[in-house]
Amino acid sequence: MTDKPYNPDPHKHPGLHLIALLEASKAVLALLAATGLEMLGPQPLREAVNALIRRFSLDPDHGTLPSLLNMINPDAVHLAAVAMLAYGVLHLFEAWGLWRAKAWASWLGCVTAGIYLPFDIYAIIRHPGWASWSVLVINLIVVGVLARDIRKRHPKPTAPR
């Protein structure tokens, strides 16, 4: 059985377009979060953590949340915003490449989605439920589609007869 040669026309890869839309959505959310952090600054975060401490009657001087509260400062918020900005730009770049069926984008997407798989499995172990399973299934589908695209671009050489 002979495999058809890879068709470089982006319109022939609806799976890549769907993944590109998913990646673009992640990028937009990350960019909005980065913008929100920069616009609001540390005070709303500090108020939210204080509200959690009060809500759950936690010790305001000891524990994880008070430690987190002490780390929330303008520099930490700027650093988090820069990290979210970088995450968003990376996924926007990936989405652009996938939409145009670029090989490098399939590799980038396969690696970035594959990195999440151990964390997805850990999430299922720690918090079993439909949400954890859904995220794992989506990431497995993404890795599968992108790996198939990579494999189709580089078919196995056939032995001479």
PDB file of C-alpha atoms in Angstrom:
ATOM      1  CA  MET A   1       0.000   0.000   0.000  1.00  0.00           C
ATOM      2  CA  THR A   2       1.436   3.365  -1.021  1.00  0.00           C
ATOM      3  CA  ASP A   3       0.994   6.456   1.124  1.00  0.00           C
ATOM      4  CA  LYS A   4      -0.039   9.590  -0.677  1.00  0.00           C
ATOM      5  CA  PRO A   5       2.626  12.299  -0.624  1.00  0.00           C
ATOM      6  CA  TYR A   6       2.185  15.021   1.969  1.00  0.00           C
ATOM      7  CA  ASN A   7      -0.005  17.832   0.720  1.00  0.00           C
ATOM      8  CA  PRO A   8       1.446  21.168   1.911  1.00  0.00           C
ATOM      9  CA  ASP A   9      -1.838  23.021   1.304  1.00  0.00           C
ATOM     10  CA  PRO A  10      -2.943  24.321   4.731  1.00  0.00           C
ATOM     11  CA  HIS A  11      -6.607  23.852   3.740  1.00  0.00           C
ATOM     12  CA  LYS A  12      -6.037  20.085   3.629  1.00  0.00           C
ATOM     13  CA  HIS A  13      -5.322  19.955   7.385  1.00  0.00           C
ATOM     14  CA  PRO A  14      -8.495  20.761   9.343  1.00  0.00           C
ATOM     15  CA  GLY A  15      -7.065  19.089  12.468  1.00  0.00           C
ATOM     16  CA  LEU A  16      -4.191  21.555  12.460  1.00  0.00           C
ATOM     17  CA  HIS A  17      -6.650  24.432  12.110  1.00  0.00           C
ATOM     18  CA  LEU A  18      -8.642  23.224  15.092  1.00  0.00           C
ATOM     19  CA  ILE A  19      -5.489  22.929  17.205  1.00  0.00           C
ATOM     20  CA  ALA A  20      -4.398  26.377  15.976  1.00  0.00           C
ATOM     21  CA  LEU A  21      -7.682  27.822  17.254  1.00  0.00           C
ATOM     22  CA  LEU A  22      -7.149  26.109  20.619  1.00  0.00           C
ATOM     23  CA  GLU A  23      -3.609  27.511  20.842  1.00  0.00           C
ATOM     24  CA  ALA A  24      -4.781  30.972  19.798  1.00  0.00           C
ATOM     25  CA  SER A  25      -7.430  30.850  22.543  1.00  0.00           C
ATOM     26  CA  LYS A  26      -4.757  29.986  25.115  1.00  0.00           C
ATOM     27  CA  ALA A  27      -2.630  32.836  23.789  1.00  0.00           C
ATOM     28  CA  VAL A  28      -5.440  35.370  24.059  1.00  0.00           C
ATOM     29  CA  LEU A  29      -6.260  34.284  27.620  1.00  0.00           C
ATOM     30  CA  ALA A  30      -2.602  34.528  28.647  1.00  0.00           C
ATOM     31  CA  LEU A  31      -2.237  37.963  27.047  1.00  0.00           C
ATOM     32  CA  LEU A  32      -5.411  39.182  28.781  1.00  0.00           C
ATOM     33  CA  ALA A  33      -4.157  37.831  32.107  1.00  0.00           C
ATOM     34  CA  ALA A  34      -0.788  39.541  31.640  1.00  0.00           C
ATOM     35  CA  THR A  35      -2.513  42.802  30.779  1.00  0.00           C
ATOM     36  CA  GLY A  36      -4.849  42.479  33.761  1.00  0.00           C
ATOM     37  CA  LEU A  37      -1.965  41.855  36.140  1.00  0.00           C
ATOM     38  CA  GLU A  38      -0.125  44.902  34.875  1.00  0.00           C
ATOM     39  CA  MET A  39      -3.200  47.124  35.009  1.00  0.00           C
ATOM     40  CA  LEU A  40      -4.426  46.017  38.435  1.00  0.00           C
ATOM     41  CA  GLY A  41      -1.113  45.516  40.184  1.00  0.00           C
ATOM     42  CA  PRO A  42      -0.563  43.535  43.372  1.00  0.00           C
ATOM     43  CA  GLN A  43      -3.321  44.970  45.568  1.00  0.00           C
ATOM     44  CA  PRO A  44      -6.291  42.969  44.184  1.00  0.00           C
ATOM     45  CA  LEU A  45      -4.239  39.767  44.515  1.00  0.00           C
ATOM     46  CA  ARG A  46      -3.354  40.619  48.108  1.00  0.00           C
ATOM     47  CA  GLU A  47      -7.027  41.316  48.860  1.00  0.00           C
ATOM     48  CA  ALA A  48      -8.070  37.987  47.312  1.00  0.00           C
ATOM     49  CA  VAL A  49      -5.536  36.037  49.382  1.00  0.00           C
ATOM     50  CA  ASN A  50      -6.618  37.909  52.528  1.00  0.00           C
ATOM     51  CA  ALA A  51     -10.238  37.048  51.723  1.00  0.00           C
ATOM     52  CA  LEU A  52      -9.298  33.357  51.433  1.00  0.00           C
ATOM     53  CA  ILE A  53      -7.483  33.497  54.781  1.00  0.00           C
ATOM     54  CA  ARG A  54     -10.539  35.064  56.440  1.00  0.00           C
ATOM     55  CA  ARG A  55     -13.032  32.796  54.642  1.00  0.00           C
ATOM     56  CA  PHE A  56     -11.333  29.618  55.806  1.00  0.00           C
ATOM     57  CA  SER A  57     -10.361  30.996  59.232  1.00  0.00           C
ATOM     58  CA  LEU A  58      -6.686  30.326  58.601  1.00  0.00           C
ATOM     59  CA  ASP A  59      -3.811  31.516  60.757  1.00  0.00           C
ATOM     60  CA  PRO A  60      -2.853  34.879  59.190  1.00  0.00           C
ATOM     61  CA  ASP A  61       0.764  34.511  60.322  1.00  0.00           C
ATOM     62  CA  HIS A  62       1.618  30.906  59.379  1.00  0.00           C
ATOM     63  CA  GLY A  63       0.948  28.632  56.421  1.00  0.00           C
ATOM     64  CA  THR A  64       0.983  28.661  52.658  1.00  0.00           C
ATOM     65  CA  LEU A  65      -1.424  31.520  51.994  1.00  0.00           C
ATOM     66  CA  PRO A  66       0.265  33.987  54.380  1.00  0.00           C
ATOM     67  CA  SER A  67       3.598  33.043  52.781  1.00  0.00           C
ATOM     68  CA  LEU A  68       2.073  33.676  49.353  1.00  0.00           C
ATOM     69  CA  LEU A  69       0.729  36.992  50.603  1.00  0.00           C
ATOM     70  CA  ASN A  70       4.243  38.046  51.587  1.00  0.00           C
ATOM     71  CA  MET A  71       5.536  37.236  48.096  1.00  0.00           C
ATOM     72  CA  ILE A  72       2.942  39.371  46.288  1.00  0.00           C
ATOM     73  CA  ASN A  73       4.687  42.640  45.479  1.00  0.00           C
ATOM     74  CA  PRO A  74       5.012  44.831  42.385  1.00  0.00           C
ATOM     75  CA  ASP A  75       8.166  43.044  41.180  1.00  0.00           C
ATOM     76  CA  ALA A  76       6.562  39.599  41.511  1.00  0.00           C
ATOM     77  CA  VAL A  77       3.464  40.800  39.643  1.00  0.00           C
ATOM     78  CA  HIS A  78       5.616  42.239  36.833  1.00  0.00           C
ATOM     79  CA  LEU A  79       7.552  38.966  36.613  1.00  0.00           C
ATOM     80  CA  ALA A  80       4.312  36.945  36.458  1.00  0.00           C
ATOM     81  CA  ALA A  81       2.955  39.282  33.773  1.00  0.00           C
ATOM     82  CA  VAL A  82       6.134  38.901  31.696  1.00  0.00           C
ATOM     83  CA  ALA A  83       5.943  35.106  32.038  1.00  0.00           C
ATOM     84  CA  MET A  84       2.290  35.140  30.901  1.00  0.00           C
ATOM     85  CA  LEU A  85       3.182  37.459  28.040  1.00  0.00           C
ATOM     86  CA  ALA A  86       5.936  35.068  26.891  1.00  0.00           C
ATOM     87  CA  TYR A  87       3.544  32.099  27.199  1.00  0.00           C
ATOM     88  CA  GLY A  88       0.920  33.951  25.171  1.00  0.00           C
ATOM     89  CA  VAL A  89       3.338  35.010  22.436  1.00  0.00           C
ATOM     90  CA  LEU A  90       4.707  31.448  22.158  1.00  0.00           C
ATOM     91  CA  HIS A  91       1.204  30.009  21.714  1.00  0.00           C
ATOM     92  CA  LEU A  92       0.222  32.775  19.287  1.00  0.00           C
ATOM     93  CA  PHE A  93       3.344  31.981  17.227  1.00  0.00           C
ATOM     94  CA  GLU A  94       2.498  28.264  17.366  1.00  0.00           C
ATOM     95  CA  ALA A  95      -1.116  28.931  16.322  1.00  0.00           C
ATOM     96  CA  TRP A  96       0.054  30.995  13.350  1.00  0.00           C
ATOM     97  CA  GLY A  97       2.374  28.192  12.218  1.00  0.00           C
ATOM     98  CA  LEU A  98      -0.247  25.472  12.674  1.00  0.00           C
ATOM     99  CA  TRP A  99      -2.828  27.489  10.735  1.00  0.00           C
ATOM    100  CA  ARG A 100      -0.350  27.569   7.835  1.00  0.00           C
ATOM    101  CA  ALA A 101       0.584  23.869   8.294  1.00  0.00           C
ATOM    102  CA  LYS A 102       4.242  24.586   9.015  1.00  0.00           C
ATOM    103  CA  ALA A 103       6.349  21.596  10.064  1.00  0.00           C
ATOM    104  CA  TRP A 104       8.115  23.497  12.847  1.00  0.00           C
ATOM    105  CA  ALA A 105       4.729  24.359  14.384  1.00  0.00           C
ATOM    106  CA  SER A 106       3.716  20.701  14.470  1.00  0.00           C
ATOM    107  CA  TRP A 107       6.977  19.880  16.255  1.00  0.00           C
ATOM    108  CA  LEU A 108       6.576  22.802  18.664  1.00  0.00           C
ATOM    109  CA  GLY A 109       2.963  21.887  19.407  1.00  0.00           C
ATOM    110  CA  CYS A 110       3.739  18.211  19.878  1.00  0.00           C
ATOM    111  CA  VAL A 111       6.534  18.999  22.349  1.00  0.00           C
ATOM    112  CA  THR A 112       4.605  21.657  24.290  1.00  0.00           C
ATOM    113  CA  ALA A 113       1.465  19.521  24.573  1.00  0.00           C
ATOM    114  CA  GLY A 114       3.569  16.466  25.448  1.00  0.00           C
ATOM    115  CA  ILE A 115       5.213  18.348  28.320  1.00  0.00           C
ATOM    116  CA  TYR A 116       1.811  18.686  29.986  1.00  0.00           C
ATOM    117  CA  LEU A 117       0.974  14.951  29.899  1.00  0.00           C
ATOM    118  CA  PRO A 118       2.767  13.964  33.151  1.00  0.00           C
ATOM    119  CA  PHE A 119       1.077  16.876  34.919  1.00  0.00           C
ATOM    120  CA  ASP A 120      -2.293  15.811  33.490  1.00  0.00           C
ATOM    121  CA  ILE A 121      -1.787  12.290  34.835  1.00  0.00           C
ATOM    122  CA  TYR A 122      -0.760  13.702  38.220  1.00  0.00           C
ATOM    123  CA  ALA A 123      -3.915  15.840  38.227  1.00  0.00           C
ATOM    124  CA  ILE A 124      -6.058  12.751  37.603  1.00  0.00           C
ATOM    125  CA  ILE A 125      -4.372  10.937  40.488  1.00  0.00           C
ATOM    126  CA  ARG A 126      -4.777  13.890  42.866  1.00  0.00           C
ATOM    127  CA  HIS A 127      -8.144  15.203  41.644  1.00  0.00           C
ATOM    128  CA  PRO A 128      -9.984  12.529  39.654  1.00  0.00           C
ATOM    129  CA  GLY A 129     -12.969  13.879  37.800  1.00  0.00           C
ATOM    130  CA  TRP A 130     -14.299  14.782  34.410  1.00  0.00           C
ATOM    131  CA  ALA A 131     -12.282  18.019  34.186  1.00  0.00           C
ATOM    132  CA  SER A 132      -8.922  16.283  34.748  1.00  0.00           C
ATOM    133  CA  TRP A 133      -9.813  13.496  32.336  1.00  0.00           C
ATOM    134  CA  SER A 134     -11.014  15.996  29.706  1.00  0.00           C
ATOM    135  CA  VAL A 135      -7.745  17.919  29.798  1.00  0.00           C
ATOM    136  CA  LEU A 136      -5.750  14.677  29.451  1.00  0.00           C
ATOM    137  CA  VAL A 137      -7.874  13.468  26.533  1.00  0.00           C
ATOM    138  CA  ILE A 138      -7.591  16.825  24.737  1.00  0.00           C
ATOM    139  CA  ASN A 139      -3.816  16.886  25.167  1.00  0.00           C
ATOM    140  CA  LEU A 140      -3.525  13.268  23.964  1.00  0.00           C
ATOM    141  CA  ILE A 141      -5.573  14.114  20.874  1.00  0.00           C
ATOM    142  CA  VAL A 142      -3.414  17.179  20.184  1.00  0.00           C
ATOM    143  CA  VAL A 143      -0.194  15.151  20.525  1.00  0.00           C
ATOM    144  CA  GLY A 144      -1.654  12.390  18.338  1.00  0.00           C
ATOM    145  CA  VAL A 145      -2.779  14.723  15.552  1.00  0.00           C
ATOM    146  CA  LEU A 146       0.508  16.616  15.520  1.00  0.00           C
ATOM    147  CA  ALA A 147       2.613  13.429  15.674  1.00  0.00           C
ATOM    148  CA  ARG A 148       0.592  12.031  12.745  1.00  0.00           C
ATOM    149  CA  ASP A 149       1.231  15.249  10.805  1.00  0.00           C
ATOM    150  CA  ILE A 150       4.975  14.993  11.487  1.00  0.00           C
ATOM    151  CA  ARG A 151       4.993  11.306  10.484  1.00  0.00           C
ATOM    152  CA  LYS A 152       3.133  12.048   7.225  1.00  0.00           C
ATOM    153  CA  ARG A 153       5.682  14.697   6.307  1.00  0.00           C
ATOM    154  CA  HIS A 154       8.504  12.151   6.586  1.00  0.00           C
ATOM    155  CA  PRO A 155       7.266   8.782   5.319  1.00  0.00           C
ATOM    156  CA  LYS A 156       9.372   5.669   5.860  1.00  0.00           C
ATOM    157  CA  PRO A 157      11.569   4.876   2.892  1.00  0.00           C
ATOM    158  CA  THR A 158      10.429   1.816   1.019  1.00  0.00           C
ATOM    159  CA  ALA A 159      12.830  -1.026   0.355  1.00  0.00           C
ATOM    160  CA  PRO A 160      13.831  -1.454  -3.293  1.00  0.00           C
ATOM    161  CA  ARG A 161      12.366  -4.474  -5.050  1.00  0.00           C
TER     162      ARG A 161
END
